[in-house]
Amino acid sequence: MSGTDLAAEINRQTAARAAVLSMTPTLATVLVGDDPGSAKYVQMKQRRCAQYGLASRHVHLSAETGTDELVAVLGELGADPRVHGILLQHPLPPQIDERRAFDAVPIQKDVDGTSAASFAAAALGRPGHRSCTPAGIVRLIDHYAIAMAGADVAVVGRSSILGKPLAAMLTQRDATVTVCHSRTVDLGAHTRRADIVIAAAGRPGLITGDMIKPGATVVDAGFTPGDVAPEVHDVAGAFTPVPGGVGPMTIAVLLSQTVDAAETSS
Ligand code: NAP
């Protein structure tokens, strides 16, 4: 299941939608601290914006920034009519109250779908911006015509940006969802039963061939080298590569939701 191909198609549509607007859809990226990985992801998102006709504005705050200061910056961006979407890059430094920060992004501009209000909208199937990685995974599964309704799905990971919203979205799509995490006893017993396994734990090689039902669909949300061991590809009916699977979909959803936000603001 190539995320690169589907993301390219979504990005072409995003660029076409951006081109007919009276303003340039603008994504504000906010980075707190100097984590090189996070800085790289933000740069990649800015590059993609430029590539597909969106503008970006970057705010870089020091690693010592407190929650009040960050919330104030997010409030200013929230009130600025020239900014259509706001992305607060995570993870955040430990002194920051992450939930307060995510929830300081107004729901209309929460194009990364990380606020509690966006989570609730996703869980209830209401309109709103979705958490990008889970939404990208759902789009990939749909694109490859893999049935979600009635499917047994094992989601491995329960973070607030990935596992939890994904489980909520899949439940909305009539899947029977099991959410696994670090305290799950006998992970393999859950994954072996599943028609679709989604690995979102950040533990390279966690999912091995003997944990997969032959023919099952396996989605790997991990960054290189991925949470799924290579031998799984011989057992699975369909799988996402790493790289080129979930990663490009996350950015494609982010850009597409930024244009959604610009469209509704005009
Ligand atoms: P996270 O916040 O660290 O959460 C990891 C989750 O995995 C936690 O719920 C944890 O359980 C669970 N877990 C850890 N070890 C486990 C084990 N041995 N067995 C079962 N569950 C285990 O990570 P995240 O932000 O959700 O990201 C997950 C992965 O997706 C990472 O590899 C990350 O790099 C990747 N990611 C990719 C994209 C993309 O665009 N491709 C975007 C975001 C994240 P507990 O809750 O019990 O601790």
PDB file of C-alpha atoms and ligand atoms in Angstrom:
ATOM      1  CA  MET A   1       0.000   0.000   0.000  1.00  0.00           C
ATOM      2  CA  SER A   2       1.948   2.962  -1.279  1.00  0.00           C
ATOM      3  CA  GLY A   3       1.446   6.121   0.740  1.00  0.00           C
ATOM      4  CA  THR A   4       3.756   7.952  -1.638  1.00  0.00           C
ATOM      5  CA  ASP A   5       1.404   7.429  -4.599  1.00  0.00           C
ATOM      6  CA  LEU A   6      -1.797   8.281  -2.735  1.00  0.00           C
ATOM      7  CA  ALA A   7      -0.202  11.300  -1.048  1.00  0.00           C
ATOM      8  CA  ALA A   8       0.938  12.615  -4.447  1.00  0.00           C
ATOM      9  CA  GLU A   9      -2.649  12.374  -5.702  1.00  0.00           C
ATOM     10  CA  ILE A  10      -4.019  14.176  -2.613  1.00  0.00           C
ATOM     11  CA  ASN A  11      -1.293  16.838  -2.871  1.00  0.00           C
ATOM     12  CA  ARG A  12      -2.195  17.508  -6.517  1.00  0.00           C
ATOM     13  CA  GLN A  13      -5.825  18.049  -5.482  1.00  0.00           C
ATOM     14  CA  THR A  14      -4.705  20.271  -2.583  1.00  0.00           C
ATOM     15  CA  ALA A  15      -2.593  22.409  -4.925  1.00  0.00           C
ATOM     16  CA  ALA A  16      -5.516  22.787  -7.363  1.00  0.00           C
ATOM     17  CA  ARG A  17      -7.851  23.818  -4.531  1.00  0.00           C
ATOM     18  CA  ALA A  18      -5.288  26.287  -3.139  1.00  0.00           C
ATOM     19  CA  ALA A  19      -4.734  27.861  -6.559  1.00  0.00           C
ATOM     20  CA  VAL A  20      -8.356  29.005  -6.951  1.00  0.00           C
ATOM     21  CA  LEU A  21      -8.621  30.719  -3.568  1.00  0.00           C
ATOM     22  CA  SER A  22      -8.458  34.507  -3.299  1.00  0.00           C
ATOM     23  CA  MET A  23      -5.773  34.209  -0.612  1.00  0.00           C
ATOM     24  CA  THR A  24      -2.793  31.916  -0.060  1.00  0.00           C
ATOM     25  CA  PRO A  25      -3.661  29.237   2.517  1.00  0.00           C
ATOM     26  CA  THR A  26      -1.156  29.710   5.321  1.00  0.00           C
ATOM     27  CA  LEU A  27       0.097  27.195   7.859  1.00  0.00           C
ATOM     28  CA  ALA A  28       1.818  28.476  11.005  1.00  0.00           C
ATOM     29  CA  THR A  29       4.329  26.008  12.407  1.00  0.00           C
ATOM     30  CA  VAL A  30       5.385  26.331  16.036  1.00  0.00           C
ATOM     31  CA  LEU A  31       8.502  24.591  17.287  1.00  0.00           C
ATOM     32  CA  VAL A  32       9.554  24.673  20.937  1.00  0.00           C
ATOM     33  CA  GLY A  33      13.189  23.774  21.608  1.00  0.00           C
ATOM     34  CA  ASP A  34      15.959  22.442  19.413  1.00  0.00           C
ATOM     35  CA  ASP A  35      15.232  18.763  18.925  1.00  0.00           C
ATOM     36  CA  PRO A  36      16.841  18.026  15.516  1.00  0.00           C
ATOM     37  CA  GLY A  37      14.200  15.432  14.566  1.00  0.00           C
ATOM     38  CA  SER A  38      11.339  17.863  15.237  1.00  0.00           C
ATOM     39  CA  ALA A  39      13.153  20.663  13.382  1.00  0.00           C
ATOM     40  CA  LYS A  40      13.520  18.337  10.387  1.00  0.00           C
ATOM     41  CA  TYR A  41       9.801  17.450  10.370  1.00  0.00           C
ATOM     42  CA  VAL A  42       8.832  21.112  10.549  1.00  0.00           C
ATOM     43  CA  GLN A  43      11.155  21.924   7.636  1.00  0.00           C
ATOM     44  CA  MET A  44       9.671  19.076   5.621  1.00  0.00           C
ATOM     45  CA  LYS A  45       6.152  20.418   6.243  1.00  0.00           C
ATOM     46  CA  GLN A  46       7.237  23.923   5.202  1.00  0.00           C
ATOM     47  CA  ARG A  47       8.849  22.545   2.026  1.00  0.00           C
ATOM     48  CA  ARG A  48       5.685  20.667   1.110  1.00  0.00           C
ATOM     49  CA  CYS A  49       3.632  23.834   1.698  1.00  0.00           C
ATOM     50  CA  ALA A  50       5.833  25.746  -0.758  1.00  0.00           C
ATOM     51  CA  GLN A  51       5.701  22.888  -3.257  1.00  0.00           C
ATOM     52  CA  TYR A  52       1.881  22.826  -3.362  1.00  0.00           C
ATOM     53  CA  GLY A  53       1.077  26.553  -3.278  1.00  0.00           C
ATOM     54  CA  LEU A  54       0.583  27.079   0.442  1.00  0.00           C
ATOM     55  CA  ALA A  55       2.474  29.609   2.547  1.00  0.00           C
ATOM     56  CA  SER A  56       3.991  28.869   5.924  1.00  0.00           C
ATOM     57  CA  ARG A  57       5.009  31.022   8.801  1.00  0.00           C
ATOM     58  CA  HIS A  58       7.403  29.706  11.400  1.00  0.00           C
ATOM     59  CA  VAL A  59       7.621  30.507  15.103  1.00  0.00           C
ATOM     60  CA  HIS A  60      10.598  29.053  16.954  1.00  0.00           C
ATOM     61  CA  LEU A  61      10.522  29.261  20.748  1.00  0.00           C
ATOM     62  CA  SER A  62      13.343  28.422  23.137  1.00  0.00           C
ATOM     63  CA  ALA A  63      13.502  25.079  24.952  1.00  0.00           C
ATOM     64  CA  GLU A  64      12.796  26.951  28.225  1.00  0.00           C
ATOM     65  CA  THR A  65       9.449  28.333  27.066  1.00  0.00           C
ATOM     66  CA  GLY A  66       6.667  27.890  29.635  1.00  0.00           C
ATOM     67  CA  THR A  67       3.070  26.844  28.998  1.00  0.00           C
ATOM     68  CA  ASP A  68       1.652  30.378  29.513  1.00  0.00           C
ATOM     69  CA  GLU A  69       4.016  31.877  26.935  1.00  0.00           C
ATOM     70  CA  LEU A  70       3.283  29.128  24.414  1.00  0.00           C
ATOM     71  CA  VAL A  71      -0.468  29.469  24.965  1.00  0.00           C
ATOM     72  CA  ALA A  72      -0.142  33.236  24.367  1.00  0.00           C
ATOM     73  CA  VAL A  73       1.712  32.662  21.061  1.00  0.00           C
ATOM     74  CA  LEU A  74      -0.913  30.148  19.941  1.00  0.00           C
ATOM     75  CA  GLY A  75      -3.623  32.644  20.905  1.00  0.00           C
ATOM     76  CA  GLU A  76      -2.019  35.345  18.729  1.00  0.00           C
ATOM     77  CA  LEU A  77      -1.805  32.991  15.763  1.00  0.00           C
ATOM     78  CA  GLY A  78      -5.370  31.914  16.443  1.00  0.00           C
ATOM     79  CA  ALA A  79      -6.529  35.543  16.235  1.00  0.00           C
ATOM     80  CA  ASP A  80      -4.512  36.381  13.104  1.00  0.00           C
ATOM     81  CA  PRO A  81      -6.800  36.240  10.042  1.00  0.00           C
ATOM     82  CA  ARG A  82      -3.784  35.687   7.728  1.00  0.00           C
ATOM     83  CA  VAL A  83      -3.108  32.326   9.418  1.00  0.00           C
ATOM     84  CA  HIS A  84      -5.470  29.512   8.433  1.00  0.00           C
ATOM     85  CA  GLY A  85      -3.905  26.523  10.141  1.00  0.00           C
ATOM     86  CA  ILE A  86      -1.617  26.017  13.149  1.00  0.00           C
ATOM     87  CA  LEU A  87       0.721  23.104  13.703  1.00  0.00           C
ATOM     88  CA  LEU A  88       2.327  22.740  17.129  1.00  0.00           C
ATOM     89  CA  GLN A  89       5.178  20.294  16.603  1.00  0.00           C
ATOM     90  CA  HIS A  90       5.378  17.562  19.215  1.00  0.00           C
ATOM     91  CA  PRO A  91       6.869  16.168  21.376  1.00  0.00           C
ATOM     92  CA  LEU A  92       7.067  19.262  23.586  1.00  0.00           C
ATOM     93  CA  PRO A  93       9.644  19.903  26.339  1.00  0.00           C
ATOM     94  CA  PRO A  94       8.656  18.326  29.680  1.00  0.00           C
ATOM     95  CA  GLN A  95       7.793  21.605  31.449  1.00  0.00           C
ATOM     96  CA  ILE A  96       4.967  22.276  28.979  1.00  0.00           C
ATOM     97  CA  ASP A  97       1.432  21.188  29.796  1.00  0.00           C
ATOM     98  CA  GLU A  98       0.895  19.511  26.436  1.00  0.00           C
ATOM     99  CA  ARG A  99      -2.886  19.221  26.716  1.00  0.00           C
ATOM    100  CA  ARG A 100      -3.282  22.935  27.566  1.00  0.00           C
ATOM    101  CA  ALA A 101      -1.050  23.847  24.628  1.00  0.00           C
ATOM    102  CA  PHE A 102      -2.880  21.670  22.085  1.00  0.00           C
ATOM    103  CA  ASP A 103      -6.211  22.961  23.349  1.00  0.00           C
ATOM    104  CA  ALA A 104      -5.063  26.584  22.900  1.00  0.00           C
ATOM    105  CA  VAL A 105      -5.328  26.129  19.122  1.00  0.00           C
ATOM    106  CA  PRO A 106      -8.811  27.220  18.010  1.00  0.00           C
ATOM    107  CA  ILE A 107     -10.721  24.294  16.525  1.00  0.00           C
ATOM    108  CA  GLN A 108     -11.138  26.027  13.117  1.00  0.00           C
ATOM    109  CA  LYS A 109      -7.324  26.277  12.804  1.00  0.00           C
ATOM    110  CA  ASP A 110      -6.469  22.944  14.421  1.00  0.00           C
ATOM    111  CA  VAL A 111      -5.363  21.416  11.109  1.00  0.00           C
ATOM    112  CA  ASP A 112      -3.177  18.875  12.956  1.00  0.00           C
ATOM    113  CA  GLY A 113      -6.289  17.671  14.788  1.00  0.00           C
ATOM    114  CA  THR A 114      -4.649  17.509  18.204  1.00  0.00           C
ATOM    115  CA  SER A 115      -7.118  19.460  20.367  1.00  0.00           C
ATOM    116  CA  ALA A 116      -9.626  17.729  22.623  1.00  0.00           C
ATOM    117  CA  ALA A 117     -12.417  19.345  20.586  1.00  0.00           C
ATOM    118  CA  SER A 118     -11.070  17.840  17.343  1.00  0.00           C
ATOM    119  CA  PHE A 119     -10.691  14.461  19.060  1.00  0.00           C
ATOM    120  CA  ALA A 120     -14.318  14.600  20.186  1.00  0.00           C
ATOM    121  CA  ALA A 121     -15.465  15.534  16.672  1.00  0.00           C
ATOM    122  CA  ALA A 122     -13.575  12.546  15.240  1.00  0.00           C
ATOM    123  CA  ALA A 123     -14.935  10.163  17.883  1.00  0.00           C
ATOM    124  CA  LEU A 124     -18.490  11.358  17.284  1.00  0.00           C
ATOM    125  CA  GLY A 125     -18.174  11.448  13.496  1.00  0.00           C
ATOM    126  CA  ARG A 126     -18.825  15.206  13.414  1.00  0.00           C
ATOM    127  CA  PRO A 127     -17.209  17.612  10.921  1.00  0.00           C
ATOM    128  CA  GLY A 128     -13.777  18.872  11.933  1.00  0.00           C
ATOM    129  CA  HIS A 129     -10.070  18.489  11.339  1.00  0.00           C
ATOM    130  CA  ARG A 130      -8.738  15.020  12.036  1.00  0.00           C
ATOM    131  CA  SER A 131      -5.494  13.984  13.667  1.00  0.00           C
ATOM    132  CA  CYS A 132      -3.307  13.717  10.558  1.00  0.00           C
ATOM    133  CA  THR A 133      -1.558  10.361  10.927  1.00  0.00           C
ATOM    134  CA  PRO A 134      -4.717   8.403  11.859  1.00  0.00           C
ATOM    135  CA  ALA A 135      -6.674  10.145   9.097  1.00  0.00           C
ATOM    136  CA  GLY A 136      -3.897   9.290   6.622  1.00  0.00           C
ATOM    137  CA  ILE A 137      -4.037   5.636   7.705  1.00  0.00           C
ATOM    138  CA  VAL A 138      -7.823   5.498   7.275  1.00  0.00           C
ATOM    139  CA  ARG A 139      -7.507   7.047   3.794  1.00  0.00           C
ATOM    140  CA  LEU A 140      -4.866   4.494   2.815  1.00  0.00           C
ATOM    141  CA  ILE A 141      -7.040   1.577   3.967  1.00  0.00           C
ATOM    142  CA  ASP A 142     -10.002   3.033   2.052  1.00  0.00           C
ATOM    143  CA  HIS A 143      -7.941   3.663  -1.064  1.00  0.00           C
ATOM    144  CA  TYR A 144      -6.825   0.048  -1.197  1.00  0.00           C
ATOM    145  CA  ALA A 145     -10.464  -1.070  -0.727  1.00  0.00           C
ATOM    146  CA  ILE A 146      -9.806  -2.990   2.476  1.00  0.00           C
ATOM    147  CA  ALA A 147     -13.061  -3.442   4.370  1.00  0.00           C
ATOM    148  CA  MET A 148     -13.216  -1.774   7.755  1.00  0.00           C
ATOM    149  CA  ALA A 149     -16.833  -2.533   8.650  1.00  0.00           C
ATOM    150  CA  GLY A 150     -16.919  -5.690  10.730  1.00  0.00           C
ATOM    151  CA  ALA A 151     -13.140  -6.148  10.564  1.00  0.00           C
ATOM    152  CA  ASP A 152     -11.202  -7.043  13.701  1.00  0.00           C
ATOM    153  CA  VAL A 153      -8.538  -4.343  14.036  1.00  0.00           C
ATOM    154  CA  ALA A 154      -5.651  -4.337  16.506  1.00  0.00           C
ATOM    155  CA  VAL A 155      -4.171  -0.873  17.103  1.00  0.00           C
ATOM    156  CA  VAL A 156      -0.806  -1.152  18.853  1.00  0.00           C
ATOM    157  CA  GLY A 157      -0.239   2.165  20.652  1.00  0.00           C
ATOM    158  CA  ARG A 158      -2.590   4.539  22.457  1.00  0.00           C
ATOM    159  CA  SER A 159      -1.050   7.994  22.213  1.00  0.00           C
ATOM    160  CA  SER A 160      -3.352  11.000  22.021  1.00  0.00           C
ATOM    161  CA  ILE A 161      -2.155  11.858  18.496  1.00  0.00           C
ATOM    162  CA  LEU A 162      -2.165   8.383  17.002  1.00  0.00           C
ATOM    163  CA  GLY A 163      -3.526   5.265  18.696  1.00  0.00           C
ATOM    164  CA  LYS A 164      -6.500   6.799  20.521  1.00  0.00           C
ATOM    165  CA  PRO A 165      -7.893   8.951  17.696  1.00  0.00           C
ATOM    166  CA  LEU A 166      -7.278   6.110  15.230  1.00  0.00           C
ATOM    167  CA  ALA A 167      -9.244   3.690  17.407  1.00  0.00           C
ATOM    168  CA  ALA A 168     -12.078   6.234  17.599  1.00  0.00           C
ATOM    169  CA  MET A 169     -12.108   6.754  13.817  1.00  0.00           C
ATOM    170  CA  LEU A 170     -12.077   3.013  13.114  1.00  0.00           C
ATOM    171  CA  THR A 171     -14.938   2.499  15.577  1.00  0.00           C
ATOM    172  CA  GLN A 172     -16.868   5.167  13.658  1.00  0.00           C
ATOM    173  CA  ARG A 173     -16.228   3.069  10.553  1.00  0.00           C
ATOM    174  CA  ASP A 174     -17.785  -0.008  12.206  1.00  0.00           C
ATOM    175  CA  ALA A 175     -14.550  -1.898  12.877  1.00  0.00           C
ATOM    176  CA  THR A 176     -14.204  -3.949  16.056  1.00  0.00           C
ATOM    177  CA  VAL A 177     -11.146  -2.359  17.623  1.00  0.00           C
ATOM    178  CA  THR A 178      -8.701  -3.659  20.211  1.00  0.00           C
ATOM    179  CA  VAL A 179      -6.263  -1.060  21.527  1.00  0.00           C
ATOM    180  CA  CYS A 180      -2.958  -2.541  22.734  1.00  0.00           C
ATOM    181  CA  HIS A 181      -0.230  -0.772  24.692  1.00  0.00           C
ATOM    182  CA  SER A 182       2.843  -1.387  26.824  1.00  0.00           C
ATOM    183  CA  ARG A 183       0.775  -3.014  29.583  1.00  0.00           C
ATOM    184  CA  THR A 184      -1.024  -5.394  27.223  1.00  0.00           C
ATOM    185  CA  VAL A 185      -0.489  -9.007  28.240  1.00  0.00           C
ATOM    186  CA  ASP A 186       0.307 -11.267  25.243  1.00  0.00           C
ATOM    187  CA  LEU A 187       0.275  -8.739  22.420  1.00  0.00           C
ATOM    188  CA  GLY A 188       0.511 -11.523  19.827  1.00  0.00           C
ATOM    189  CA  ALA A 189      -2.784 -13.070  20.969  1.00  0.00           C
ATOM    190  CA  HIS A 190      -4.511  -9.815  19.974  1.00  0.00           C
ATOM    191  CA  THR A 191      -2.656  -9.162  16.723  1.00  0.00           C
ATOM    192  CA  ARG A 192      -3.037 -12.782  15.524  1.00  0.00           C
ATOM    193  CA  ARG A 193      -6.823 -12.462  15.706  1.00  0.00           C
ATOM    194  CA  ALA A 194      -6.888  -9.236  13.713  1.00  0.00           C
ATOM    195  CA  ASP A 195      -7.809  -8.714  10.066  1.00  0.00           C
ATOM    196  CA  ILE A 196      -5.971  -5.374  10.208  1.00  0.00           C
ATOM    197  CA  VAL A 197      -2.980  -4.671  12.463  1.00  0.00           C
ATOM    198  CA  ILE A 198      -1.806  -1.094  12.882  1.00  0.00           C
ATOM    199  CA  ALA A 199       1.569  -0.734  14.555  1.00  0.00           C
ATOM    200  CA  ALA A 200       1.999   2.663  16.195  1.00  0.00           C
ATOM    201  CA  ALA A 201       4.299   1.959  19.122  1.00  0.00           C
ATOM    202  CA  GLY A 202       7.654   3.367  18.001  1.00  0.00           C
ATOM    203  CA  ARG A 203       9.357   0.036  18.814  1.00  0.00           C
ATOM    204  CA  PRO A 204      11.377  -1.196  15.824  1.00  0.00           C
ATOM    205  CA  GLY A 205      10.609  -4.793  14.881  1.00  0.00           C
ATOM    206  CA  LEU A 206       7.922  -5.205  17.580  1.00  0.00           C
ATOM    207  CA  ILE A 207       5.506  -6.981  15.239  1.00  0.00           C
ATOM    208  CA  THR A 208       6.956 -10.250  13.969  1.00  0.00           C
ATOM    209  CA  GLY A 209       5.699 -12.742  11.390  1.00  0.00           C
ATOM    210  CA  ASP A 210       4.264 -15.160  13.969  1.00  0.00           C
ATOM    211  CA  MET A 211       2.037 -12.368  15.337  1.00  0.00           C
ATOM    212  CA  ILE A 212       0.118 -11.938  12.079  1.00  0.00           C
ATOM    213  CA  LYS A 213      -2.788 -13.925  10.669  1.00  0.00           C
ATOM    214  CA  PRO A 214      -1.930 -14.988   7.084  1.00  0.00           C
ATOM    215  CA  GLY A 215      -3.480 -12.535   4.616  1.00  0.00           C
ATOM    216  CA  ALA A 216      -4.070  -9.782   7.178  1.00  0.00           C
ATOM    217  CA  THR A 217      -3.459  -6.111   6.361  1.00  0.00           C
ATOM    218  CA  VAL A 218      -0.531  -4.588   8.251  1.00  0.00           C
ATOM    219  CA  VAL A 219       0.010  -0.842   8.577  1.00  0.00           C
ATOM    220  CA  ASP A 220       3.299   0.394  10.010  1.00  0.00           C
ATOM    221  CA  ALA A 221       3.178   3.930  11.419  1.00  0.00           C
ATOM    222  CA  GLY A 222       6.741   3.760  12.750  1.00  0.00           C
ATOM    223  CA  PHE A 223       9.586   5.747  11.263  1.00  0.00           C
ATOM    224  CA  THR A 224      12.504   3.911   9.666  1.00  0.00           C
ATOM    225  CA  PRO A 225      13.139   1.042  10.301  1.00  0.00           C
ATOM    226  CA  GLY A 226       9.464   0.646  11.333  1.00  0.00           C
ATOM    227  CA  ASP A 227       7.609  -1.288  14.020  1.00  0.00           C
ATOM    228  CA  VAL A 228       6.994  -4.235  11.699  1.00  0.00           C
ATOM    229  CA  ALA A 229       9.724  -6.823  11.080  1.00  0.00           C
ATOM    230  CA  PRO A 230      10.486  -7.512   7.381  1.00  0.00           C
ATOM    231  CA  GLU A 231       9.313 -11.162   7.545  1.00  0.00           C
ATOM    232  CA  VAL A 232       5.743  -9.896   8.134  1.00  0.00           C
ATOM    233  CA  HIS A 233       5.630  -8.923   4.448  1.00  0.00           C
ATOM    234  CA  ASP A 234       5.634 -12.635   3.518  1.00  0.00           C
ATOM    235  CA  VAL A 235       2.620 -13.335   5.750  1.00  0.00           C
ATOM    236  CA  ALA A 236       0.496 -10.227   5.215  1.00  0.00           C
ATOM    237  CA  GLY A 237      -2.037  -9.817   2.418  1.00  0.00           C
ATOM    238  CA  ALA A 238      -1.182  -6.115   2.174  1.00  0.00           C
ATOM    239  CA  PHE A 239       1.277  -3.885   4.022  1.00  0.00           C
ATOM    240  CA  THR A 240       2.609  -0.332   4.064  1.00  0.00           C
ATOM    241  CA  PRO A 241       6.319   0.125   3.338  1.00  0.00           C
ATOM    242  CA  VAL A 242       8.627   2.191   5.551  1.00  0.00           C
ATOM    243  CA  PRO A 243       9.500   4.710   4.245  1.00  0.00           C
ATOM    244  CA  GLY A 244       6.807   5.538   1.684  1.00  0.00           C
ATOM    245  CA  GLY A 245       3.765   4.341   3.628  1.00  0.00           C
ATOM    246  CA  VAL A 246       2.156   6.319   6.441  1.00  0.00           C
ATOM    247  CA  GLY A 247       4.711   9.179   6.528  1.00  0.00           C
ATOM    248  CA  PRO A 248       3.764  10.949   3.258  1.00  0.00           C
ATOM    249  CA  MET A 249       0.062  10.524   4.077  1.00  0.00           C
ATOM    250  CA  THR A 250       0.424  12.483   7.335  1.00  0.00           C
ATOM    251  CA  ILE A 251       1.746  15.566   5.527  1.00  0.00           C
ATOM    252  CA  ALA A 252      -0.787  15.216   2.706  1.00  0.00           C
ATOM    253  CA  VAL A 253      -3.648  15.287   5.244  1.00  0.00           C
ATOM    254  CA  LEU A 254      -2.082  18.274   7.023  1.00  0.00           C
ATOM    255  CA  LEU A 255      -1.889  20.306   3.805  1.00  0.00           C
ATOM    256  CA  SER A 256      -5.331  19.266   2.680  1.00  0.00           C
ATOM    257  CA  GLN A 257      -6.838  20.274   6.052  1.00  0.00           C
ATOM    258  CA  THR A 258      -5.036  23.634   5.871  1.00  0.00           C
ATOM    259  CA  VAL A 259      -6.774  24.296   2.562  1.00  0.00           C
ATOM    260  CA  ASP A 260     -10.087  23.128   4.104  1.00  0.00           C
ATOM    261  CA  ALA A 261      -9.539  25.727   6.852  1.00  0.00           C
ATOM    262  CA  ALA A 262      -8.720  28.458   4.311  1.00  0.00           C
ATOM    263  CA  GLU A 263     -11.797  27.591   2.252  1.00  0.00           C
ATOM    264  CA  THR A 264     -14.124  27.838   5.248  1.00  0.00           C
ATOM    265  CA  SER A 265     -12.515  31.097   6.445  1.00  0.00           C
ATOM    266  CA  SER A 266     -13.164  32.894   3.158  1.00  0.00           C
TER     267      SER A 266
HETATM  268  P1  NAP B   1       4.193   7.484  21.748  1.00  0.00           P
HETATM  269  O1  NAP B   1       3.487   8.689  22.227  1.00  0.00           O
HETATM  270  O2  NAP B   1       5.544   7.156  22.255  1.00  0.00           O
HETATM  271  O3  NAP B   1       3.224   6.227  22.033  1.00  0.00           O
HETATM  272  C1  NAP B   1       3.669   4.930  21.813  1.00  0.00           C
HETATM  273  C2  NAP B   1       2.560   3.972  22.210  1.00  0.00           C
HETATM  274  O4  NAP B   1       3.014   2.654  21.980  1.00  0.00           O
HETATM  275  C3  NAP B   1       2.165   4.058  23.672  1.00  0.00           C
HETATM  276  O5  NAP B   1       0.763   4.010  23.795  1.00  0.00           O
HETATM  277  C4  NAP B   1       2.826   2.837  24.296  1.00  0.00           C
HETATM  278  O6  NAP B   1       2.109   2.288  25.377  1.00  0.00           O
HETATM  279  C5  NAP B   1       2.819   1.861  23.142  1.00  0.00           C
HETATM  280  N1  NAP B   1       3.879   0.883  23.267  1.00  0.00           N
HETATM  281  C6  NAP B   1       5.194   1.098  23.531  1.00  0.00           C
HETATM  282  N2  NAP B   1       5.851  -0.067  23.609  1.00  0.00           N
HETATM  283  C7  NAP B   1       4.941  -1.054  23.390  1.00  0.00           C
HETATM  284  C8  NAP B   1       5.002  -2.460  23.368  1.00  0.00           C
HETATM  285  N3  NAP B   1       6.157  -3.102  23.575  1.00  0.00           N
HETATM  286  N4  NAP B   1       3.874  -3.150  23.129  1.00  0.00           N
HETATM  287  C9  NAP B   1       2.706  -2.513  22.903  1.00  0.00           C
HETATM  288  N5  NAP B   1       2.580  -1.155  22.917  1.00  0.00           N
HETATM  289  C10 NAP B   1       3.689  -0.448  23.171  1.00  0.00           C
HETATM  290  O7  NAP B   1       4.327   7.476  20.177  1.00  0.00           O
HETATM  291  P2  NAP B   1       3.398   8.135  19.016  1.00  0.00           P
HETATM  292  O8  NAP B   1       3.660   9.583  18.953  1.00  0.00           O
HETATM  293  O9  NAP B   1       2.000   7.627  19.117  1.00  0.00           O
HETATM  294  O10 NAP B   1       4.091   7.454  17.756  1.00  0.00           O
HETATM  295  C11 NAP B   1       4.082   6.047  17.554  1.00  0.00           C
HETATM  296  C12 NAP B   1       4.967   5.717  16.355  1.00  0.00           C
HETATM  297  O11 NAP B   1       4.437   6.333  15.204  1.00  0.00           O
HETATM  298  C13 NAP B   1       6.401   6.218  16.474  1.00  0.00           C
HETATM  299  O12 NAP B   1       7.252   5.339  15.777  1.00  0.00           O
HETATM  300  C14 NAP B   1       6.357   7.533  15.754  1.00  0.00           C
HETATM  301  O13 NAP B   1       7.621   7.898  15.278  1.00  0.00           O
HETATM  302  C15 NAP B   1       5.408   7.204  14.637  1.00  0.00           C
HETATM  303  N6  NAP B   1       4.730   8.366  14.068  1.00  0.00           N
HETATM  304  C16 NAP B   1       4.748   8.474  12.732  1.00  0.00           C
HETATM  305  C17 NAP B   1       4.137   9.543  12.137  1.00  0.00           C
HETATM  306  C18 NAP B   1       4.208   9.646  10.666  1.00  0.00           C
HETATM  307  O14 NAP B   1       3.865  10.666  10.124  1.00  0.00           O
HETATM  308  N7  NAP B   1       4.642   8.589   9.987  1.00  0.00           N
HETATM  309  C19 NAP B   1       3.491  10.523  12.883  1.00  0.00           C
HETATM  310  C20 NAP B   1       3.443  10.370  14.263  1.00  0.00           C
HETATM  311  C21 NAP B   1       4.074   9.283  14.855  1.00  0.00           C
HETATM  312  P3  NAP B   1       1.849   3.099  26.762  1.00  0.00           P
HETATM  313  O15 NAP B   1       0.718   4.054  26.449  1.00  0.00           O
HETATM  314  O16 NAP B   1       1.447   2.031  27.700  1.00  0.00           O
HETATM  315  O17 NAP B   1       3.126   3.785  27.110  1.00  0.00           O
END
